[in-house]
PDB file of C-alpha atoms and ligand atoms in Angstrom:
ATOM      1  CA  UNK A  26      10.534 -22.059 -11.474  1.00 65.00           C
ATOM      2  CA  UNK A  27      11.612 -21.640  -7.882  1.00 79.00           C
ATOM      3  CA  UNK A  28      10.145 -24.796  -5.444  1.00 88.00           C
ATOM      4  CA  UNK A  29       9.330 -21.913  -2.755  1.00 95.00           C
ATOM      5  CA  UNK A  30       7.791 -20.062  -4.951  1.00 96.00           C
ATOM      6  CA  UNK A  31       5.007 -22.816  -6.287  1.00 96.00           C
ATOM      7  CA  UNK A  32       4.638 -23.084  -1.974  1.00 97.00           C
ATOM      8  CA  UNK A  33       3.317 -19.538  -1.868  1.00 98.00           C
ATOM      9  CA  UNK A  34       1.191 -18.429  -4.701  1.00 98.00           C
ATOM     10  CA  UNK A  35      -1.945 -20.772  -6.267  1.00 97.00           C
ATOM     11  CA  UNK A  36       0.017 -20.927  -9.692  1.00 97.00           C
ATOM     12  CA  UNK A  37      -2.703 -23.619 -10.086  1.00 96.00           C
ATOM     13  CA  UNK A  38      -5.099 -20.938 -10.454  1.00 97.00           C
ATOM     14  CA  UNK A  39      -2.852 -18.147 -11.264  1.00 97.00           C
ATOM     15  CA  UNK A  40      -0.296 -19.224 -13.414  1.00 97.00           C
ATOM     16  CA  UNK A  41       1.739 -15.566 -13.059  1.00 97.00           C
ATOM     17  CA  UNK A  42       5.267 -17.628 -14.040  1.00 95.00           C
ATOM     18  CA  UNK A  43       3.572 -18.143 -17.752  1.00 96.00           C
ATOM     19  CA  UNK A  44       2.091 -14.578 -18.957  1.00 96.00           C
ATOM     20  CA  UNK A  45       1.442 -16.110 -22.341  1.00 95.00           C
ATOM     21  CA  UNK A  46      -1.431 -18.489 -21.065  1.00 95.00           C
ATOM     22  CA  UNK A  47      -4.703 -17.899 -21.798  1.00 96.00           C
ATOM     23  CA  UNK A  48      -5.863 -18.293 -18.107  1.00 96.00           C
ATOM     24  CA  UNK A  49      -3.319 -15.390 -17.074  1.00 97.00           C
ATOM     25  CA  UNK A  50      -4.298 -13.443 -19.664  1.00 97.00           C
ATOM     26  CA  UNK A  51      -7.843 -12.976 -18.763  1.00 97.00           C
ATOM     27  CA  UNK A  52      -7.162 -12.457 -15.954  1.00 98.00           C
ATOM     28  CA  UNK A  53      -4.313  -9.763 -16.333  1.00 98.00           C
ATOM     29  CA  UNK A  54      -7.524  -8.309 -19.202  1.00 98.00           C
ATOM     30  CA  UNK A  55      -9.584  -8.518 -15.973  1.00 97.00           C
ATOM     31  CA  UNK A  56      -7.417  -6.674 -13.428  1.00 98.00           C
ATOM     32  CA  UNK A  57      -6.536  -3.876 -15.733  1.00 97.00           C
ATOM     33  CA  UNK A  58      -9.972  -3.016 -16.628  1.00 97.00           C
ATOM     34  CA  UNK A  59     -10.888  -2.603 -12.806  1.00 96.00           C
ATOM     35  CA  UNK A  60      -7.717  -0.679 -12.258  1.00 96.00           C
ATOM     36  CA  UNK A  61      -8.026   1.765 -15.259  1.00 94.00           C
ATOM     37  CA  UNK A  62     -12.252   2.346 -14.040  1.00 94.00           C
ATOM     38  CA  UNK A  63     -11.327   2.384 -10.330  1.00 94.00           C
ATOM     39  CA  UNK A  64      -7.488   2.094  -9.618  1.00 94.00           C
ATOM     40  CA  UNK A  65      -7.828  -0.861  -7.908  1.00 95.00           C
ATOM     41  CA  UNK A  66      -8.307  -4.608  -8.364  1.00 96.00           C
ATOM     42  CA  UNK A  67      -8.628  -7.506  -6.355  1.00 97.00           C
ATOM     43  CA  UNK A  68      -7.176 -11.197  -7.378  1.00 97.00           C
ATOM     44  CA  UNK A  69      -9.342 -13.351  -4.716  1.00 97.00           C
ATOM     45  CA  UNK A  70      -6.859 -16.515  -2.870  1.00 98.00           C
ATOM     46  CA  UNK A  71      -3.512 -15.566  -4.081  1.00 98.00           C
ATOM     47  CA  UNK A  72      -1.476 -17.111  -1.886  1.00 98.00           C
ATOM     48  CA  UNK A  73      -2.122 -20.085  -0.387  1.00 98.00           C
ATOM     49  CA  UNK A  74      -3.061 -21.035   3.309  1.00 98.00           C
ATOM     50  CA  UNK A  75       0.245 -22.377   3.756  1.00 97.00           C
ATOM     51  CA  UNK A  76       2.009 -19.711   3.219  1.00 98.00           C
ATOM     52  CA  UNK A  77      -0.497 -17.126   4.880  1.00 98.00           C
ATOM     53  CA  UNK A  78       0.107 -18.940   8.304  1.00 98.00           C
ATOM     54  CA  UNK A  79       3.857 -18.663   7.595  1.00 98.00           C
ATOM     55  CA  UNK A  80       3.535 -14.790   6.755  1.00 98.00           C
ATOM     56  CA  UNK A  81       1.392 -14.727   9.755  1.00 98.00           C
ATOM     57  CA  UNK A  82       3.893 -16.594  12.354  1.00 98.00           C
ATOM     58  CA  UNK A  83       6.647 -14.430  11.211  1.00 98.00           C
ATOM     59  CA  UNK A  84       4.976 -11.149  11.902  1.00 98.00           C
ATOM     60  CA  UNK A  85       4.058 -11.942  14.858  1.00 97.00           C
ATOM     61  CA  UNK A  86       7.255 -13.162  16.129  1.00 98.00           C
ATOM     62  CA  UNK A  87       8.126  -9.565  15.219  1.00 98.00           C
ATOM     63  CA  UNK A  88       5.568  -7.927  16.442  1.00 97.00           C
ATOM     64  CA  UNK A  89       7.094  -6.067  19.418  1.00 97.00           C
ATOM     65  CA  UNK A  90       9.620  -4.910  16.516  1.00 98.00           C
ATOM     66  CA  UNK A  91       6.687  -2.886  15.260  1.00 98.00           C
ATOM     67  CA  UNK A  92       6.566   0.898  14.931  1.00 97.00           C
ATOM     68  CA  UNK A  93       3.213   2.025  15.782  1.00 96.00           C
ATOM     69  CA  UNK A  94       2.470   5.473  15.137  1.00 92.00           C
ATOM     70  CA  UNK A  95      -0.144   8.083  17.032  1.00 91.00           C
ATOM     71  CA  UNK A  96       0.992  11.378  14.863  1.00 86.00           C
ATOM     72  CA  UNK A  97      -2.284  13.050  13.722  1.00 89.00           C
ATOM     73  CA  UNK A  98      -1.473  13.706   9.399  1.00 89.00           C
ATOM     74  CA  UNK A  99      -2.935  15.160   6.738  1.00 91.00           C
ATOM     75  CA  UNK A 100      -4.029  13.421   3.423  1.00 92.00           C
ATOM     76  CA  UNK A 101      -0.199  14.286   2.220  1.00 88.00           C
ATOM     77  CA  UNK A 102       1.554  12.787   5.443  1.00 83.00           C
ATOM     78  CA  UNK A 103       2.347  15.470   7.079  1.00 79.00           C
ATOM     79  CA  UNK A 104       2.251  16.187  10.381  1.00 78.00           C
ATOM     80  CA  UNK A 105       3.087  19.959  10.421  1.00 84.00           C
ATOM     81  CA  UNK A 106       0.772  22.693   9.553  1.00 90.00           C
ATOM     82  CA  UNK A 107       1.408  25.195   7.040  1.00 92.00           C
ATOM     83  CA  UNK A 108      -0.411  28.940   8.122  1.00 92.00           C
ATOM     84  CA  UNK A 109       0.824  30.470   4.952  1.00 94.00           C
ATOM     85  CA  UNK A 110      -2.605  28.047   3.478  1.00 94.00           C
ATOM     86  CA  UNK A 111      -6.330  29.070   3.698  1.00 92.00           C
ATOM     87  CA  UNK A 112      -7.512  27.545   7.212  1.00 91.00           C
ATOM     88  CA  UNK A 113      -9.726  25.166   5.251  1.00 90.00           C
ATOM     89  CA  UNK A 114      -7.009  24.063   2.847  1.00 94.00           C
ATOM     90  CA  UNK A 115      -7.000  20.070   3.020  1.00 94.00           C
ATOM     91  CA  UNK A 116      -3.178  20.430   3.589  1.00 94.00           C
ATOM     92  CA  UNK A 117      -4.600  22.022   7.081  1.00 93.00           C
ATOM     93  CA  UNK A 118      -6.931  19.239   7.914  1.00 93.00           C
ATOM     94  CA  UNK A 119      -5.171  16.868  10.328  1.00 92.00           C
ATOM     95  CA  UNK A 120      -7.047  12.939  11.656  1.00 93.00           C
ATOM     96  CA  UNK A 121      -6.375  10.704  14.293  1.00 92.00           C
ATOM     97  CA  UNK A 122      -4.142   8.030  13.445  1.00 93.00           C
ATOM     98  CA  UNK A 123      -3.055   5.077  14.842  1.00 95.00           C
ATOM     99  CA  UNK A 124      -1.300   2.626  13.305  1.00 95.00           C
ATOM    100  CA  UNK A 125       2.034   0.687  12.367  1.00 96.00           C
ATOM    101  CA  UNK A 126       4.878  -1.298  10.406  1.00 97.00           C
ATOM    102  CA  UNK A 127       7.315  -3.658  10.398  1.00 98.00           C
ATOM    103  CA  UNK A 128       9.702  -1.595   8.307  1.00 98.00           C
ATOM    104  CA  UNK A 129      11.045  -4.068   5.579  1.00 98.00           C
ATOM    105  CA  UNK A 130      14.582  -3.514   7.244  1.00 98.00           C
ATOM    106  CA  UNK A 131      13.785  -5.780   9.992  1.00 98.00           C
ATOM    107  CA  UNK A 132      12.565  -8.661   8.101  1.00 98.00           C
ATOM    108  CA  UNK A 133      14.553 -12.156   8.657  1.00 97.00           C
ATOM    109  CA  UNK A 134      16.628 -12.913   5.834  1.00 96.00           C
ATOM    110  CA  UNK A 135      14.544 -15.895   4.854  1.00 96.00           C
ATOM    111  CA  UNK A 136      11.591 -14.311   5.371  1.00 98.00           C
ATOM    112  CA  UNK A 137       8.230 -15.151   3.116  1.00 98.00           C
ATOM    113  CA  UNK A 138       6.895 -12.407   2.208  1.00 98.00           C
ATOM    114  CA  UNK A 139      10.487 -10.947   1.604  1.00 98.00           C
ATOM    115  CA  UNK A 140      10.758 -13.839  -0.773  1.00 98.00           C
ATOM    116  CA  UNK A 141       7.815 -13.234  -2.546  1.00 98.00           C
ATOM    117  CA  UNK A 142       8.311  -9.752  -2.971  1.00 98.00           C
ATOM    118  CA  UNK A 143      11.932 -10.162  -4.983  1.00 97.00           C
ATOM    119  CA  UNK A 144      10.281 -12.661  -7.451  1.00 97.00           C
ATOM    120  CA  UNK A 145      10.396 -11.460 -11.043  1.00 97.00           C
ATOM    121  CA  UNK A 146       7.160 -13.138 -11.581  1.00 97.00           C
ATOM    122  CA  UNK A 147       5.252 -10.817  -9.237  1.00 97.00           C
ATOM    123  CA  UNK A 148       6.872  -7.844 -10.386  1.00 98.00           C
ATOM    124  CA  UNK A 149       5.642  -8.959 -13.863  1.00 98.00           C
ATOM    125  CA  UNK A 150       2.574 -10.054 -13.342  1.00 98.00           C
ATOM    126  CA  UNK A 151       1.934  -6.876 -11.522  1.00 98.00           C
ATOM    127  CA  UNK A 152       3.284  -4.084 -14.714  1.00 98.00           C
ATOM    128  CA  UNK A 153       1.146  -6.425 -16.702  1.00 98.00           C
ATOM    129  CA  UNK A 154      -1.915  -6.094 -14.756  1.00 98.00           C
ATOM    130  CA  UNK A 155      -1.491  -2.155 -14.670  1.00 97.00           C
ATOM    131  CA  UNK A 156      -0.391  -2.123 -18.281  1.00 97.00           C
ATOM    132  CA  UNK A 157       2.613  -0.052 -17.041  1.00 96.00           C
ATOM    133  CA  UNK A 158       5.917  -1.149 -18.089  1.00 97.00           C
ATOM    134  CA  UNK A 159       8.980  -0.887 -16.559  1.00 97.00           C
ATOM    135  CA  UNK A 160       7.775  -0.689 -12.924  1.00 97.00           C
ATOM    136  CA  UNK A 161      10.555  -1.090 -10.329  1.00 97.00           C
ATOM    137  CA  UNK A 162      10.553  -2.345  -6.984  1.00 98.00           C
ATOM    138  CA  UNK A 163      10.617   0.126  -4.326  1.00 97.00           C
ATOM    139  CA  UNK A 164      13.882   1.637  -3.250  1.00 97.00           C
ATOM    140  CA  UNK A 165      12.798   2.565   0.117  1.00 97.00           C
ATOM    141  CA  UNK A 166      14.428   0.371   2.499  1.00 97.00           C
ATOM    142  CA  UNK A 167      12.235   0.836   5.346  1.00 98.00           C
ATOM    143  CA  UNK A 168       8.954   1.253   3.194  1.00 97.00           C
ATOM    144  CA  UNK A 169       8.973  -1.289   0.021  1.00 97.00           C
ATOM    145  CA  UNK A 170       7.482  -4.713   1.536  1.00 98.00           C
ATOM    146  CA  UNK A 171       6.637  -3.505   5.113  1.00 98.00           C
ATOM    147  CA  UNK A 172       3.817  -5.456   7.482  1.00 98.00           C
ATOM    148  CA  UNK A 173       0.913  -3.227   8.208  1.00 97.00           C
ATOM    149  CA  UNK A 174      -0.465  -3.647  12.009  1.00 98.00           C
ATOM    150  CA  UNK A 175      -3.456  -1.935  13.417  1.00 97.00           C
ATOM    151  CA  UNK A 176      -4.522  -3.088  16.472  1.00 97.00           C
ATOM    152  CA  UNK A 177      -7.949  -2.998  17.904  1.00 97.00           C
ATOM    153  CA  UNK A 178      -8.995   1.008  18.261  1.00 97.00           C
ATOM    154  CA  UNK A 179      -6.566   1.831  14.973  1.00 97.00           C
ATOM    155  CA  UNK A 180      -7.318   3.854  12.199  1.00 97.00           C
ATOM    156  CA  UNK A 181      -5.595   4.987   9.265  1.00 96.00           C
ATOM    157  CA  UNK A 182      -6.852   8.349   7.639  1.00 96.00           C
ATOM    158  CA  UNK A 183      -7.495   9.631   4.329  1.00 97.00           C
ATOM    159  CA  UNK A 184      -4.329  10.298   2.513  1.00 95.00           C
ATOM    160  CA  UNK A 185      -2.410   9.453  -1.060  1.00 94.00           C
ATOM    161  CA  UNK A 186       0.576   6.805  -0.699  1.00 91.00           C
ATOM    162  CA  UNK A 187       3.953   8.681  -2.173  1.00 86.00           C
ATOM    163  CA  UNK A 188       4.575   4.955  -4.333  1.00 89.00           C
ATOM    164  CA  UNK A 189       2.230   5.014  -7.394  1.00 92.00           C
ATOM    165  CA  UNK A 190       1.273   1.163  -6.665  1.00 95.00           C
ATOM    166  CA  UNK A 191       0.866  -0.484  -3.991  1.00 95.00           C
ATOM    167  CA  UNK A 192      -0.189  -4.373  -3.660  1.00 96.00           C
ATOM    168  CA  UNK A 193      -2.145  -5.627  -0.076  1.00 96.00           C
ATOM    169  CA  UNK A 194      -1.969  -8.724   0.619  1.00 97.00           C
ATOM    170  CA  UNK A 195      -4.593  -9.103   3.572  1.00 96.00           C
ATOM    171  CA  UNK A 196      -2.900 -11.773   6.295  1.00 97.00           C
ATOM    172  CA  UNK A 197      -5.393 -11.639   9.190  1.00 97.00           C
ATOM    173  CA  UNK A 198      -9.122  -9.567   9.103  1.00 96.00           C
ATOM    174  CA  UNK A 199     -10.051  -7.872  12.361  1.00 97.00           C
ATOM    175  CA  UNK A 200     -13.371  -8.695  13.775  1.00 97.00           C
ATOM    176  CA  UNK A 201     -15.201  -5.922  12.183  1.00 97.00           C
ATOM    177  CA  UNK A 202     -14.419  -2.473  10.953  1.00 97.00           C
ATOM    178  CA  UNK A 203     -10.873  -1.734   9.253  1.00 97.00           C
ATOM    179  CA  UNK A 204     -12.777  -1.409   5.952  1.00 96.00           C
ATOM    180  CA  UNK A 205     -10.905  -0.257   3.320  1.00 96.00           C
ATOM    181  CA  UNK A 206     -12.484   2.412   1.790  1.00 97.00           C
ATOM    182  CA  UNK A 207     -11.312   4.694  -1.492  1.00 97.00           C
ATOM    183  CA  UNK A 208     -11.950   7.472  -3.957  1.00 96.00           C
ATOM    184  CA  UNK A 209     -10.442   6.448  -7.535  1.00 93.00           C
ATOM    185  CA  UNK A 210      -8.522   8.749  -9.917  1.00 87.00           C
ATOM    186  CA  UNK A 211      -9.429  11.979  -7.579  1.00 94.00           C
ATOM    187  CA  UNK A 212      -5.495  13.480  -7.892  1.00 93.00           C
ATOM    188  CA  UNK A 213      -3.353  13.083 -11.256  1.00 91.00           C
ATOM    189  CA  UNK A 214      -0.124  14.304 -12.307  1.00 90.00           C
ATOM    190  CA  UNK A 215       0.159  18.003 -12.361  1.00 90.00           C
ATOM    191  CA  UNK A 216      -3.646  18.497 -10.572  1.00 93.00           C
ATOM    192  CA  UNK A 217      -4.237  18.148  -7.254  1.00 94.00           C
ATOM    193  CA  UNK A 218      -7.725  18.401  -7.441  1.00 95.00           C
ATOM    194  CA  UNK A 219      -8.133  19.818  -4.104  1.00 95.00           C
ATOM    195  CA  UNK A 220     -11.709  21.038  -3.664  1.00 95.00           C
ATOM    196  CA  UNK A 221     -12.485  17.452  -4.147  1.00 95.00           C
ATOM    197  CA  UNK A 222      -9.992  16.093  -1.759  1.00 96.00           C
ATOM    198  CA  UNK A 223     -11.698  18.216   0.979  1.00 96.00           C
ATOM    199  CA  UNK A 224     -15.176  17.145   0.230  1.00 96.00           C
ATOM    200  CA  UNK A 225     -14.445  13.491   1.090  1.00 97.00           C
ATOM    201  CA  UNK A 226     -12.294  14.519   3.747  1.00 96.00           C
ATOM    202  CA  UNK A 227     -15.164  16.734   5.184  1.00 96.00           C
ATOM    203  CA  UNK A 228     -17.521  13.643   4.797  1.00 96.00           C
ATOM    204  CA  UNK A 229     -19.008  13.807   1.203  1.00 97.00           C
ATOM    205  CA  UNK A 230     -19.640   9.689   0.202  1.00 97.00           C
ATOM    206  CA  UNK A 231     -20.150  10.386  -3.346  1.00 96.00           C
ATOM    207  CA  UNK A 232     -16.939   9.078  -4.316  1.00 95.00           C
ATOM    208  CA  UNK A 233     -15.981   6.937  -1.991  1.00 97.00           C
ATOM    209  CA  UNK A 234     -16.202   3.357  -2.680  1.00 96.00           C
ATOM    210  CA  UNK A 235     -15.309   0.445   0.177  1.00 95.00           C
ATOM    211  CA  UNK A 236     -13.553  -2.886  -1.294  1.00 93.00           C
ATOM    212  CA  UNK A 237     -13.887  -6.536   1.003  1.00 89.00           C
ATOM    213  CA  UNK A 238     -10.760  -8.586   1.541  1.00 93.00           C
ATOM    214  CA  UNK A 239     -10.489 -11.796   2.803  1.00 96.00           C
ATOM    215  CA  UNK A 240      -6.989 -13.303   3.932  1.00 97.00           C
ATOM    216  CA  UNK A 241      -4.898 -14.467   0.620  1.00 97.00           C
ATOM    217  CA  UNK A 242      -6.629 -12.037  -1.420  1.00 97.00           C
ATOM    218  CA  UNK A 243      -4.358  -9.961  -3.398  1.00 97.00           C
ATOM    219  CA  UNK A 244      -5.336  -6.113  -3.796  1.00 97.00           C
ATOM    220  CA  UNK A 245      -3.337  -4.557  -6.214  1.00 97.00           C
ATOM    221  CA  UNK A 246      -3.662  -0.324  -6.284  1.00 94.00           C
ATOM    222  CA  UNK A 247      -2.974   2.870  -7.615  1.00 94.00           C
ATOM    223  CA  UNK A 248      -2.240   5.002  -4.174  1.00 91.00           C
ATOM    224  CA  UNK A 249      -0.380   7.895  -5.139  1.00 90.00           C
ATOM    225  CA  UNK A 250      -3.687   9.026  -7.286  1.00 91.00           C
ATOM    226  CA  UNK A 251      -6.395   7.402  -5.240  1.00 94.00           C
ATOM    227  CA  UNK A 252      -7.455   8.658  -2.109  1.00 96.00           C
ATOM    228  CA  UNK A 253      -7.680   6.101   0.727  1.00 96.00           C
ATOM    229  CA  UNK A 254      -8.191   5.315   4.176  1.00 97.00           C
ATOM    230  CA  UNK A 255      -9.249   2.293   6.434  1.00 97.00           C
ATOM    231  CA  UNK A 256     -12.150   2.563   9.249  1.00 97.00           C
ATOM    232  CA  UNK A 257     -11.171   2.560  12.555  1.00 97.00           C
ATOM    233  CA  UNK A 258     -10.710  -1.404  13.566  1.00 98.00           C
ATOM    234  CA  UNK A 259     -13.445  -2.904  15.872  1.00 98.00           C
ATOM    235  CA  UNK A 260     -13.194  -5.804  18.681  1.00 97.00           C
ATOM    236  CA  UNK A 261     -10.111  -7.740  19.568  1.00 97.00           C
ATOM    237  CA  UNK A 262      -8.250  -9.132  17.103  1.00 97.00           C
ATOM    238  CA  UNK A 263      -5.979  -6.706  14.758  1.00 98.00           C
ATOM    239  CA  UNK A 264      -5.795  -6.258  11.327  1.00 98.00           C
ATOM    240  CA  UNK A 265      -2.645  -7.589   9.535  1.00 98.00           C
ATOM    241  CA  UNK A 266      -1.475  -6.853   6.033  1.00 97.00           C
ATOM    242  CA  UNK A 267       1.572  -6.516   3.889  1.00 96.00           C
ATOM    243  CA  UNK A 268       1.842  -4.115   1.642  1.00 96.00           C
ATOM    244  CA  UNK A 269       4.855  -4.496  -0.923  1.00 97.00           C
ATOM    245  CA  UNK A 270       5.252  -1.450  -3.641  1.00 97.00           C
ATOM    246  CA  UNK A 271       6.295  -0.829  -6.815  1.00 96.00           C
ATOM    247  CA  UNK A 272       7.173   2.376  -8.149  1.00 95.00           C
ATOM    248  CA  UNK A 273       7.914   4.105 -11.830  1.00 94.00           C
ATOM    249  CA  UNK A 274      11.435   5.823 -10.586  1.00 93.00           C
ATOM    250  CA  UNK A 275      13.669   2.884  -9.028  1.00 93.00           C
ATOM    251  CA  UNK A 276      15.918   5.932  -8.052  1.00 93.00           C
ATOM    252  CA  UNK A 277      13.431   7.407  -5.204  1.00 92.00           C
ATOM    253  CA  UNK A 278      12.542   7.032  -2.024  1.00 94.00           C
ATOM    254  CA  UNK A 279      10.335   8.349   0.779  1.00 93.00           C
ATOM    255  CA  UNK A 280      11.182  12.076   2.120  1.00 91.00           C
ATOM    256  CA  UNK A 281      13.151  12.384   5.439  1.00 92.00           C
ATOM    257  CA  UNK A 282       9.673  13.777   7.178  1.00 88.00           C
ATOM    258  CA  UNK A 283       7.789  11.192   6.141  1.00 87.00           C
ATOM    259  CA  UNK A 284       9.499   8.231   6.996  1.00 93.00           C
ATOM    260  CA  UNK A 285      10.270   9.626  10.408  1.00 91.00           C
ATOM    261  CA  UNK A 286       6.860  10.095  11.062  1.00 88.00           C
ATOM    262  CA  UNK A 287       5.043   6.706   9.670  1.00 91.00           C
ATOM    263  CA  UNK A 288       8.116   3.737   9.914  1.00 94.00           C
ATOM    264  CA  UNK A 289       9.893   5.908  12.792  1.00 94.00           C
ATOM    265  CA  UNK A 290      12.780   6.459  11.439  1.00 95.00           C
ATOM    266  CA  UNK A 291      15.355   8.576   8.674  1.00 97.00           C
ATOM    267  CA  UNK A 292      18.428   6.487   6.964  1.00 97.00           C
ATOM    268  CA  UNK A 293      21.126   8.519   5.132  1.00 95.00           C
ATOM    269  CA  UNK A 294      19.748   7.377   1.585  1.00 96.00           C
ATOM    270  CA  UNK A 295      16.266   9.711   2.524  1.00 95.00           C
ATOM    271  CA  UNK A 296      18.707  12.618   2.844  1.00 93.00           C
ATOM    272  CA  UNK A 297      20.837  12.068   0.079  1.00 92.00           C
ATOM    273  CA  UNK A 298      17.323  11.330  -2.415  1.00 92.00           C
ATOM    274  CA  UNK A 299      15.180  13.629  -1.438  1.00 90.00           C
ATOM    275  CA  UNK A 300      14.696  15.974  -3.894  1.00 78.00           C
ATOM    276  CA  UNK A 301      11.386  17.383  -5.643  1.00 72.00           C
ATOM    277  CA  UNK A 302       9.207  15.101  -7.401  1.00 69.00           C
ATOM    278  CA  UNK A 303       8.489  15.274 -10.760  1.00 70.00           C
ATOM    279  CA  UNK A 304       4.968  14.269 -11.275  1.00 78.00           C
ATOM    280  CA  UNK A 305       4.231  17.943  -9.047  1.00 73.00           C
ATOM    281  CA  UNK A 306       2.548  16.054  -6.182  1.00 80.00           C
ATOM    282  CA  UNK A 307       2.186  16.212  -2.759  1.00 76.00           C
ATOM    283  CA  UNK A 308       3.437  13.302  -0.474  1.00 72.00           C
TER     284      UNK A 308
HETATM  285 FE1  FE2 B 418      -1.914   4.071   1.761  1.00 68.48          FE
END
């Protein structure tokens, strides 16, 4: 077991490193009842204070590195309309967003969360927790570990992540608002479910259910079948959160229009990779 590692996650509480112990394994029982009922589950003080304050120093030493992002999207990511589509198709719906990264490319070499993120224990922990085995890290360069900012005023609309799991790990809480709020299991493989999709986008609440974090908790979520969103972030200090992914092809990575449009930029590998999925889905 890796010294840095014991620095950063309450193995105390959480002993991830030993799956066999009976103390992980309720908990692992725990998380993947939550995520198989609502796609989402929340381990409460995962990392310790320590190394929150370290995660949070080193993004914002970064933070003018950030790519914030003002393109209105649709629930797909898209920023370009489609008139061959119904006008009230929720492919044609486009919201204000405002919001940004620190694409995983710029991250220091030593960096924390970078760390973290390459640790074999997480990446167990996690397929164990979704009952999903093998997951892979995320081949995205830009995408798999990257610091989410939104400053006071952002938003981040409804719309399905195009990695099947994503974990949060909340770093700093705005004042009020930024709420994360989400619609479980509304999308699977081979149905899109649309009708639905445009009732929640059009305002319907049945669905939608809002989760709390607190800095150091650990969300861990099925995005690419859960619709999501976070509420528009109120007074002055922003919302911070990392977001590292895991995904079920270690072979993929995010399409050419998409990662121009949310981490700013296109590298060679989303040109040579980006081919059509095979789950049938949108992204
Ligand atoms: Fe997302």
């Amino acid at each position: 077991m890796n010294d840095r590692f014991k620095n950063i996650v309450d193995l105390g509480k959480y002993p991830i490193q030993d799956l066999n112990s009976p103390k992980i394994k309720e908990i692992i029982n725990k998380c993947k009842t939550d995520l198989d009922q609502f796609s989402c589950s929340t381990i409460p003080n995962f990392i310790l204070p320590k190394s929150l304050e370290i995660m949070n120093a080193e993004l914002e030493k970064q933070i003018d590195e950030v790519y914030m992002s003002k393109q209105s999207i649709n629930a797909y990511l898209y920023s370009k309309d489609d008139p061959s589509l119904p006008k009230d198709h929720p492919k044609r719906i486009f919201m204000n967003r405002d919001n940004g990264y620190l694409n995983s490319d710029l991250f220091a070499r030593d960096s924390e969360m970078k760390f973290l993120y390459e640790q074999e224990e997480l990446l167990k922990f996690v397929s164990a927790c979704l009952g999903i085995s093998p997951i892979y890290r995320w081949a995205d360069p830009l995408a798999c570990h990257a610091y989410n900012v939104m400053k006071p005023e952002g938003i981040l609309p409804w719309h399905f992540d195009s990695c099947e799991f994503t974990l949060s790990l909340m770093i700093q809480k705005p004042e009020k608002g930024g709420i994360f709020e989400y619609c479980p299991n509304i999308r699977e493989p081979g149905n899109e479910n649309f009708e639905e999709v445009k009732k929640v986008i059009d305002g319907d609440r049945t669905r939608v259910r809002q989760l709390k974090l607190e800095p150091g908790d650990l969300q861990i979520f099925k995005g690419r079948f859960t619709l999501h969103r976070v509420t528009k972030v109120e007074g002055n200090r922003s919302r911070y959160l990392c977001i590292p992914a895991y995904v079920l092809d270690p072979w993929r990575v995010n399409t050419p229009e998409h990662s121009k449009a949310i981490y700013g930029k296109v590298l060679p590998i989303h040109i040579e990779r980006n081919l059509t999925r095979s789950d049938g889905l949108t992204d």
